[in-house]
Amino acid sequence: MPISHRFRTGLVALIAVVGASLSSAAYADSGTIRISVLKGGWFIGASGGSGTLTFQGRRYPLSIGGLSAGLVFGASQTNLSGRVTNIRSASDVAGVYGAAGAGAAVGRGVRGIVLRNEKGAVLTLQGQQTGLMINADLSGMAISLQ
């Protein structure tokens, strides 16, 4: 039974689309990231800091800012490091990352978090938080390249 021309064309188009999506995922790369963030608040919190992205042998300075709302009390400094995955260029790290969470730090504590931005970049971070901070909030963090 011969295969119709339309069916063949549709099959070739489907294979091309699937192949393109797989190849674009294969070209995604990863890098390392270090950030330091100061956070303070009383019901509404603010944070700011800086960091460095190392991607394909180059270092890129980062600027970090954010807001949180909910139960926020205290001040802390957090130093995080880890990996950023699913990026094709350094600019893919720039964007807004959101999180909902609860926690408390008195003195020094360990913190770990996984965040994703609108471009698909995934940050997997761990580190230490120092200070007095109690929170149950929604927070957002914006990262930009300097």
Coordinates of N, CA and C in Angstrom, one line a residue, residues 67-119:
L67 N 12.1 41.5 46.8 CA 11.1 41.9 47.8 C 10.5 40.6 48.3
S68 N 9.9 40.7 49.5 CA 9.2 39.6 50.1 C 8.0 40.2 50.9
A69 N 6.9 39.5 51.0 CA 5.8 39.9 51.7 C 5.2 38.7 52.4
G70 N 4.7 39.0 53.6 CA 4.1 37.9 54.5 C 4.6 38.2 55.9
L71 N 5.0 37.1 56.6 CA 5.6 37.3 57.9 C 7.1 37.3 57.7
V72 N 7.7 38.5 57.8 CA 9.1 38.7 57.6 C 9.6 39.5 58.8
F73 N 10.6 39.0 59.5 CA 11.1 39.8 60.7 C 12.6 39.5 60.8
G74 N 13.4 40.5 60.9 CA 14.8 40.4 61.2 C 15.7 40.8 60.0
A75 N 16.9 40.4 60.1 CA 17.9 40.7 59.1 C 18.9 39.5 59.0
S76 N 19.4 39.3 57.8 CA 20.3 38.2 57.7 C 21.2 38.4 56.4
Q77 N 22.3 37.7 56.4 CA 23.2 37.7 55.3 C 23.3 36.3 54.8
T78 N 23.1 36.0 53.6 CA 23.2 34.7 53.0 C 24.2 34.6 51.9
N79 N 25.1 33.6 52.0 CA 26.1 33.4 51.0 C 25.8 32.0 50.4
L80 N 25.5 32.0 49.1 CA 25.1 30.8 48.4 C 26.0 30.6 47.2
S81 N 26.2 29.3 46.9 CA 27.0 28.9 45.7 C 26.3 27.7 45.2
G82 N 26.5 27.4 43.9 CA 26.0 26.2 43.3 C 26.1 26.3 41.8
R83 N 25.1 25.6 41.1 CA 25.1 25.5 39.7 C 23.9 26.2 39.1
V84 N 24.1 26.7 37.9 CA 23.0 27.2 37.0 C 23.0 26.3 35.8
T85 N 21.8 25.7 35.5 CA 21.7 24.8 34.3 C 20.7 25.3 33.4
N86 N 20.6 24.7 32.2 CA 19.7 25.0 31.2 C 19.8 26.4 30.6
I87 N 21.1 26.9 30.4 CA 21.3 28.2 29.8 C 22.1 28.0 28.5
R88 N 21.9 28.9 27.6 CA 22.6 28.9 26.3 C 23.6 30.1 26.3
S89 N 23.3 31.1 27.1 CA 24.2 32.3 27.1 C 24.2 32.8 28.6
A90 N 25.1 33.7 28.9 CA 25.2 34.2 30.2 C 23.9 35.1 30.5
S91 N 23.3 35.7 29.5 CA 22.2 36.5 29.7 C 20.9 35.7 30.1
D92 N 20.9 34.4 29.9 CA 19.8 33.6 30.3 C 19.6 33.6 31.9
V93 N 20.7 33.9 32.6 CA 20.6 33.9 34.1 C 19.8 35.1 34.6
A94 N 19.8 36.2 33.8 CA 19.1 37.4 34.2 C 17.6 37.1 34.2
G95 N 16.9 37.6 35.2 CA 15.5 37.4 35.2 C 15.0 37.4 36.6
V96 N 13.7 37.1 36.8 CA 13.0 37.0 38.1 C 12.8 35.6 38.5
Y97 N 13.2 35.3 39.7 CA 13.0 34.0 40.3 C 12.1 34.2 41.5
G98 N 11.1 33.3 41.6 CA 10.1 33.4 42.7 C 10.2 32.2 43.6
A99 N 9.8 32.4 44.9 CA 9.8 31.3 45.8 C 8.8 31.6 46.9
A100 N 8.2 30.5 47.5 CA 7.4 30.6 48.7 C 8.1 29.8 49.7
G101 N 8.2 30.2 50.9 CA 8.9 29.5 51.9 C 8.7 29.9 53.3
A102 N 9.2 29.2 54.2 CA 9.2 29.5 55.6 C 10.5 29.0 56.2
G103 N 10.9 29.7 57.2 CA 12.2 29.4 57.9 C 12.5 30.3 59.0
A104 N 13.6 29.9 59.7 CA 14.1 30.7 60.8 C 15.6 30.5 60.8
A105 N 16.3 31.6 61.1 CA 17.7 31.5 61.3 C 18.1 32.3 62.5
V106 N 18.7 31.7 63.5 CA 19.2 32.4 64.6 C 20.7 32.1 64.7
G107 N 21.5 33.1 64.5 CA 22.9 32.9 64.4 C 23.3 32.4 63.1
R108 N 23.8 31.2 62.9 CA 24.3 30.7 61.7 C 23.5 29.4 61.3
G109 N 23.1 29.3 60.1 CA 22.3 28.1 59.6 C 22.6 27.8 58.2
V110 N 22.3 26.6 57.8 CA 22.5 26.2 56.4 C 21.2 26.4 55.6
R111 N 21.4 26.7 54.3 CA 20.2 27.0 53.5 C 20.5 26.4 52.1
G112 N 19.4 25.8 51.5 CA 19.5 25.3 50.2 C 18.2 25.6 49.5
I113 N 18.3 25.9 48.2 CA 17.1 26.3 47.4 C 17.3 26.0 45.9
V114 N 16.2 25.7 45.2 CA 16.2 25.5 43.8 C 15.2 26.5 43.2
L115 N 15.7 27.4 42.3 CA 14.9 28.4 41.7 C 14.9 28.3 40.2
R116 N 13.8 28.8 39.5 CA 13.8 28.8 38.0 C 13.2 30.1 37.6
N117 N 13.8 30.7 36.5 CA 13.3 31.9 36.0 C 12.5 31.7 34.7
E118 N 12.0 32.8 34.1 CA 11.1 32.7 33.0 C 11.8 32.2 31.7
K119 N 13.1 32.2 31.7 CA 13.9 31.7 30.5 C 14.2 30.3 30.6

